Amino acid sequence: MTLVRFFRVDGSLDKEVEAEAGQRLLDVAWAAREPLEGACEGVMACSTCHVIVEAEDFEKLPPASEEEEDLLDLAAHATRTSRLACQILLTEGMKSLSVRVPPEARNWMGR
Ligand code: FES
């Protein structure tokens, strides 16, 4: 079980949910009704599932593939700890994972 925390851009906590190992972060975000678009549904053809991972959690993730890096280069507000939520798989050892949803990802719901 992983405790996933979604933060707003201003740093305040939006939601905290429990998720199972093996789940994609994008699916967890959708289930939590987080406004993360994920337009291509995980085939790495957009970058609308971009999230900014907390630095200490970023270390726990396997490195991004070259394709993912290329897409992140195109994502607005990308930082050193940016990842695509469709490429993050929760694992047994991951006790918690905190991510921030950048502004563009939220716009589609008119927030
Ligand atoms: Fe399109 Fe992740 S959903 S790259």
Coordinates of N, CA, C and O and ligand atoms in Angstrom, one line a residue:
M1 N 0.8 -1.2 0.0 CA 0.0 0.0 0.0 C 0.9 1.3 0.0 O 1.8 1.4 0.8
T2 N 0.6 2.1 -0.9 CA 1.3 3.4 -1.0 C 0.4 4.6 -0.7 O -0.7 4.6 -1.2
L3 N 0.8 5.5 0.1 CA 0.1 6.7 0.4 C 0.5 7.7 -0.6 O 1.6 8.1 -0.7
V4 N -0.5 8.1 -1.5 CA -0.2 9.1 -2.6 C -0.8 10.4 -2.2 O -2.0 10.5 -1.9
R5 N 0.1 11.4 -2.2 CA -0.4 12.8 -1.9 C -0.3 13.7 -3.1 O 0.8 13.7 -3.7
F6 N -1.4 14.3 -3.4 CA -1.4 15.3 -4.5 C -1.5 16.7 -3.9 O -2.4 17.0 -3.1
F7 N -0.5 17.5 -4.3 CA -0.4 18.8 -3.8 C -0.8 19.8 -4.9 O -0.6 19.5 -6.1
R8 N -1.3 21.0 -4.5 CA -1.6 22.0 -5.5 C -0.3 22.8 -5.8 O 0.7 22.6 -5.1
V9 N -0.4 23.6 -6.8 CA 0.8 24.4 -7.2 C 1.3 25.3 -6.0 O 2.5 25.5 -5.8
D10 N 0.4 25.8 -5.2 CA 0.8 26.6 -4.1 C 1.4 25.8 -2.9 O 1.7 26.4 -1.9
G11 N 1.4 24.5 -3.1 CA 2.1 23.7 -2.1 C 1.1 23.1 -1.0 O 1.5 22.4 -0.2
S12 N -0.2 23.5 -1.1 CA -1.1 23.0 -0.2 C -1.6 21.6 -0.6 O -1.6 21.3 -1.8
L13 N -1.9 20.8 0.4 CA -2.3 19.4 0.1 C -3.7 19.4 -0.5 O -4.7 20.0 0.0
D14 N -3.9 18.7 -1.6 CA -5.2 18.6 -2.3 C -5.9 17.3 -1.8 O -7.0 17.4 -1.2
K15 N -5.2 16.2 -2.1 CA -5.8 14.9 -1.7 C -4.7 13.9 -1.2 O -3.6 14.0 -1.7
E16 N -5.1 13.0 -0.4 CA -4.3 11.9 0.1 C -5.0 10.6 -0.1 O -6.1 10.5 0.4
V17 N -4.5 9.7 -0.9 CA -5.2 8.5 -1.2 C -4.3 7.3 -1.0 O -3.1 7.4 -1.1
E18 N -4.9 6.1 -0.8 CA -4.1 4.9 -0.7 C -4.2 4.2 -2.0 O -5.3 4.1 -2.6
A19 N -3.1 3.6 -2.4 CA -3.1 2.9 -3.7 C -2.2 1.6 -3.6 O -1.4 1.5 -2.7
E20 N -2.5 0.7 -4.5 CA -1.9 -0.6 -4.5 C -0.6 -0.6 -5.3 O -0.5 0.1 -6.3
A21 N 0.3 -1.5 -4.9 CA 1.5 -1.7 -5.8 C 1.1 -2.2 -7.1 O 0.1 -2.9 -7.2
G22 N 1.7 -1.7 -8.2 CA 1.4 -2.1 -9.5 C 0.5 -1.1 -10.2 O 0.3 -1.2 -11.4
Q23 N -0.1 -0.2 -9.5 CA -1.0 0.8 -10.1 C -0.1 1.9 -10.7 O 0.9 2.2 -10.2
R24 N -0.6 2.4 -11.8 CA 0.0 3.6 -12.5 C -0.4 4.8 -11.7 O -1.6 4.9 -11.4
L25 N 0.5 5.7 -11.6 CA 0.2 7.0 -10.9 C -1.0 7.7 -11.6 O -1.9 8.3 -11.0
L26 N -1.0 7.6 -12.9 CA -2.0 8.3 -13.7 C -3.4 7.7 -13.3 O -4.4 8.5 -13.2
D27 N -3.5 6.4 -13.2 CA -4.8 5.8 -12.8 C -5.2 6.2 -11.4 O -6.4 6.4 -11.1
V28 N -4.2 6.3 -10.5 CA -4.5 6.7 -9.1 C -5.1 8.2 -9.2 O -6.0 8.5 -8.5
A29 N -4.4 9.0 -10.0 CA -4.9 10.4 -10.1 C -6.3 10.5 -10.6 O -7.1 11.3 -10.1
W30 N -6.6 9.7 -11.6 CA -7.9 9.7 -12.2 C -8.9 9.3 -11.2 O -10.0 9.9 -11.0
A31 N -8.6 8.2 -10.5 CA -9.6 7.6 -9.5 C -9.8 8.7 -8.4 O -10.9 8.7 -7.8
A32 N -8.8 9.5 -8.1 CA -8.9 10.5 -7.0 C -9.5 11.7 -7.6 O -9.6 12.7 -6.9
R33 N -9.9 11.7 -8.9 CA -10.5 12.9 -9.5 C -9.6 14.1 -9.5 O -10.0 15.2 -9.4
E34 N -8.3 13.8 -9.6 CA -7.3 14.8 -9.8 C -7.4 15.3 -11.2 O -7.5 14.5 -12.1
P35 N -7.3 16.6 -11.5 CA -7.4 17.1 -12.8 C -6.2 17.0 -13.6 O -5.5 17.9 -14.0
L36 N -5.8 15.7 -13.9 CA -4.6 15.4 -14.7 C -5.1 14.8 -16.0 O -5.8 13.8 -15.9
E37 N -4.9 15.5 -17.1 CA -5.6 15.1 -18.3 C -5.2 13.7 -18.8 O -6.0 12.8 -19.0
G38 N -3.9 13.5 -19.1 CA -3.4 12.2 -19.6 C -4.1 11.9 -20.9 O -4.6 10.9 -21.1
A39 N -4.0 12.9 -21.8 CA -4.7 12.8 -23.1 C -4.4 11.5 -23.9 O -5.3 11.0 -24.6
C40 N -3.2 11.1 -23.9 CA -2.9 9.9 -24.7 C -3.1 8.6 -24.0 O -2.8 7.5 -24.5
E41 N -3.5 8.7 -22.7 CA -3.8 7.5 -21.9 C -2.6 6.6 -21.6 O -2.7 5.4 -21.4
G42 N -1.4 7.2 -21.8 CA -0.2 6.5 -21.3 C 0.6 5.9 -22.4 O 1.5 5.1 -22.2
V43 N 0.4 6.3 -23.7 CA 1.2 5.8 -24.8 C 2.4 6.7 -25.1 O 3.0 6.6 -26.1
M44 N 2.6 7.7 -24.2 CA 3.7 8.7 -24.3 C 3.6 9.4 -25.7 O 4.6 9.5 -26.5
A45 N 2.4 10.0 -25.9 CA 2.3 10.8 -27.1 C 1.8 12.2 -26.7 O 1.3 13.0 -27.5
C46 N 1.8 12.5 -25.4 CA 1.4 13.9 -25.0 C 2.4 14.3 -23.9 O 3.5 13.8 -23.9
S47 N 2.0 15.1 -23.0 CA 2.8 15.3 -21.7 C 1.8 15.9 -20.7 O 2.2 16.6 -19.8
T48 N 0.5 15.6 -21.0 CA -0.5 16.2 -20.1 C -0.7 15.4 -18.8 O -1.6 15.7 -18.1
C49 N 0.2 14.5 -18.6 CA 0.1 13.8 -17.3 C 1.4 14.2 -16.5 O 1.7 13.5 -15.5
H50 N 2.0 15.3 -16.9 CA 3.2 15.8 -16.2 C 2.9 16.1 -14.7 O 2.0 16.8 -14.4
V51 N 3.7 15.5 -13.8 CA 3.6 15.9 -12.4 C 5.1 16.2 -11.9 O 6.0 15.8 -12.5
I52 N 5.1 17.0 -10.9 CA 6.4 17.3 -10.2 C 6.5 16.5 -9.0 O 5.7 16.6 -8.1
V53 N 7.5 15.6 -8.9 CA 7.6 14.7 -7.8 C 8.5 15.3 -6.7 O 9.4 16.0 -7.0
E54 N 8.1 15.1 -5.4 CA 8.9 15.6 -4.3 C 10.3 15.0 -4.4 O 10.4 13.9 -4.7
A55 N 11.3 15.9 -4.1 CA 12.7 15.5 -4.4 C 13.0 14.1 -3.7 O 13.6 13.2 -4.3
E56 N 12.6 13.9 -2.5 CA 13.0 12.7 -1.8 C 12.3 11.4 -2.4 O 12.8 10.3 -2.4
D57 N 11.1 11.6 -3.0 CA 10.4 10.5 -3.6 C 10.9 10.3 -5.0 O 10.9 9.1 -5.5
F58 N 11.4 11.3 -5.6 CA 12.0 11.2 -7.0 C 13.1 10.2 -7.0 O 13.2 9.4 -7.9
E59 N 13.9 10.2 -5.9 CA 15.0 9.2 -5.8 C 14.5 7.8 -5.8 O 15.3 6.9 -6.2
K60 N 13.3 7.5 -5.4 CA 12.8 6.2 -5.3 C 12.4 5.6 -6.6 O 12.2 4.4 -6.8
L61 N 12.2 6.5 -7.6 CA 11.7 6.0 -8.9 C 12.8 5.6 -9.8 O 13.9 6.2 -9.8
P62 N 12.5 4.6 -10.7 CA 13.5 4.2 -11.7 C 13.7 5.4 -12.6 O 12.8 6.1 -12.8
P63 N 14.9 5.5 -13.3 CA 15.1 6.6 -14.1 C 14.1 6.7 -15.3 O 13.7 5.6 -15.8
A64 N 13.9 7.9 -15.8 CA 13.0 8.0 -17.0 C 13.6 7.5 -18.2 O 14.8 7.6 -18.4
S65 N 12.8 7.0 -19.1 CA 13.4 6.5 -20.4 C 13.7 7.8 -21.3 O 13.3 8.9 -20.9
E66 N 14.4 7.5 -22.4 CA 14.7 8.7 -23.2 C 13.5 9.3 -23.8 O 13.4 10.5 -23.9
E67 N 12.5 8.5 -24.2 CA 11.2 9.0 -24.7 C 10.5 9.9 -23.7 O 10.0 10.9 -24.0
E68 N 10.5 9.4 -22.4 CA 9.9 10.2 -21.4 C 10.6 11.5 -21.2 O 10.0 12.6 -21.1
E69 N 11.9 11.5 -21.2 CA 12.7 12.7 -21.1 C 12.4 13.7 -22.2 O 12.3 14.9 -22.0
D70 N 12.3 13.2 -23.4 CA 12.0 14.0 -24.6 C 10.6 14.7 -24.4 O 10.5 15.9 -24.7
L71 N 9.7 14.0 -23.9 CA 8.3 14.6 -23.7 C 8.4 15.6 -22.6 O 7.7 16.7 -22.6
L72 N 9.1 15.3 -21.5 CA 9.2 16.3 -20.4 C 9.9 17.6 -20.8 O 9.6 18.6 -20.3
D73 N 10.8 17.5 -21.8 CA 11.4 18.7 -22.3 C 10.3 19.6 -22.9 O 10.5 20.9 -23.0
L74 N 9.2 19.1 -23.4 CA 8.2 19.9 -24.0 C 7.1 20.4 -23.0 O 6.3 21.2 -23.3
A75 N 7.1 19.8 -21.8 CA 6.1 20.1 -20.8 C 6.3 21.5 -20.2 O 7.5 21.8 -19.9
A76 N 5.3 22.2 -20.0 CA 5.4 23.5 -19.4 C 5.7 23.3 -17.9 O 5.2 22.3 -17.3
H77 N 6.5 24.2 -17.3 CA 6.8 24.2 -15.9 C 7.5 22.9 -15.5 O 7.5 22.5 -14.3
A78 N 8.2 22.3 -16.4 CA 9.0 21.1 -16.0 C 10.1 21.5 -15.1 O 10.7 22.5 -15.3
T79 N 10.4 20.6 -14.2 CA 11.5 20.8 -13.3 C 12.4 19.6 -13.3 O 12.1 18.6 -14.0
R80 N 13.5 19.7 -12.5 CA 14.4 18.5 -12.4 C 13.8 17.3 -11.9 O 14.2 16.2 -12.2
T81 N 12.7 17.4 -11.1 CA 12.0 16.2 -10.6 C 10.7 16.0 -11.3 O 9.8 15.4 -10.7
S82 N 10.5 16.4 -12.5 CA 9.3 16.2 -13.3 C 9.3 14.8 -13.8 O 10.3 14.2 -14.2
R83 N 8.1 14.2 -13.8 CA 7.9 12.9 -14.4 C 6.5 12.8 -15.1 O 5.7 13.7 -14.8
L84 N 6.3 11.8 -16.0 CA 5.0 11.6 -16.5 C 4.3 10.6 -15.7 O 4.8 9.5 -15.4
A85 N 3.1 10.9 -15.2 CA 2.4 10.1 -14.3 C 2.0 8.7 -14.9 O 1.9 7.7 -14.2
C86 N 1.9 8.7 -16.2 CA 1.6 7.4 -16.8 C 2.8 6.4 -16.8 O 2.6 5.3 -17.1
Q87 N 3.9 6.9 -16.5 CA 5.1 6.1 -16.5 C 5.6 5.7 -15.1 O 6.6 5.0 -14.9
I88 N 4.8 6.2 -14.1 CA 5.2 5.8 -12.7 C 4.4 4.7 -12.2 O 3.1 4.8 -12.2
L89 N 5.0 3.6 -11.9 CA 4.3 2.4 -11.3 C 4.6 2.4 -9.8 O 5.8 2.5 -9.4
L90 N 3.6 2.2 -9.1 CA 3.8 2.1 -7.6 C 4.3 0.7 -7.3 O 4.0 -0.3 -8.0
T91 N 5.3 0.7 -6.4 CA 5.9 -0.6 -6.0 C 5.7 -0.9 -4.5 O 5.3 0.0 -3.8
E92 N 5.9 -2.1 -4.1 CA 5.7 -2.6 -2.7 C 6.5 -1.7 -1.7 O 6.0 -1.3 -0.7
G93 N 7.7 -1.4 -2.1 CA 8.6 -0.7 -1.1 C 8.3 0.8 -1.0 O 8.8 1.4 -0.1
M94 N 7.4 1.3 -1.9 CA 7.1 2.7 -1.9 C 6.0 3.0 -0.8 O 4.9 2.8 -1.1
K95 N 6.4 3.5 0.3 CA 5.5 3.8 1.4 C 4.6 5.0 1.1 O 3.4 5.0 1.4
S96 N 5.2 6.0 0.5 CA 4.5 7.2 0.1 C 5.1 7.8 -1.1 O 6.2 7.6 -1.4
L97 N 4.2 8.6 -1.7 CA 4.7 9.3 -3.0 C 3.9 10.7 -3.0 O 2.7 10.7 -2.9
S98 N 4.7 11.8 -3.1 CA 4.0 13.1 -3.1 C 4.3 13.8 -4.4 O 5.5 13.8 -4.8
V99 N 3.3 14.3 -5.1 CA 3.5 15.0 -6.3 C 2.7 16.2 -6.4 O 1.7 16.4 -5.7
R100 N 3.2 17.2 -7.2 CA 2.5 18.4 -7.4 C 1.9 18.4 -8.8 O 2.6 18.0 -9.8
V101 N 0.7 18.9 -9.0 CA 0.1 18.9 -10.3 C 0.3 20.3 -10.9 O -0.2 21.3 -10.3
P102 N 1.1 20.5 -12.0 CA 1.4 21.8 -12.5 C 0.2 22.5 -13.1 O -0.8 21.8 -13.4
P103 N 0.2 23.8 -13.2 CA -1.0 24.6 -13.6 C -1.7 24.1 -14.9 O -2.9 24.0 -14.9
E104 N -0.9 23.9 -15.9 CA -1.5 23.6 -17.2 C -2.3 22.3 -17.1 O -3.4 22.2 -17.8
A105 N -1.9 21.3 -16.3 CA -2.6 20.1 -16.2 C -4.0 20.3 -15.6 O -4.9 19.5 -15.8
R106 N -4.1 21.3 -14.9 CA -5.4 21.6 -14.2 C -6.4 22.3 -15.0 O -7.6 22.3 -14.7
N107 N -5.9 23.0 -16.0 CA -6.8 23.9 -16.7 C -8.0 23.3 -17.4 O -9.0 23.9 -17.5
W108 N -7.9 22.1 -17.8 CA -8.9 21.5 -18.6 C -10.2 21.4 -17.8 O -11.3 21.3 -18.4
M109 N -10.2 21.4 -16.5 CA -11.4 21.3 -15.8 C -11.9 22.7 -15.3 O -12.8 22.9 -14.6
G110 N -11.2 23.7 -15.9 CA -11.6 25.1 -15.6 C -11.3 25.6 -14.2 O -12.0 26.5 -13.8
R111 N -10.4 25.0 -13.6 CA -10.1 25.5 -12.2 C -9.1 26.6 -12.3 O -8.3 26.6 -13.2
Ligands
FES1 FE1 0.2 11.0 -22.5 FE2 1.3 10.2 -20.1 S1 -0.8 10.3 -20.7 S2 2.3 10.9 -21.9

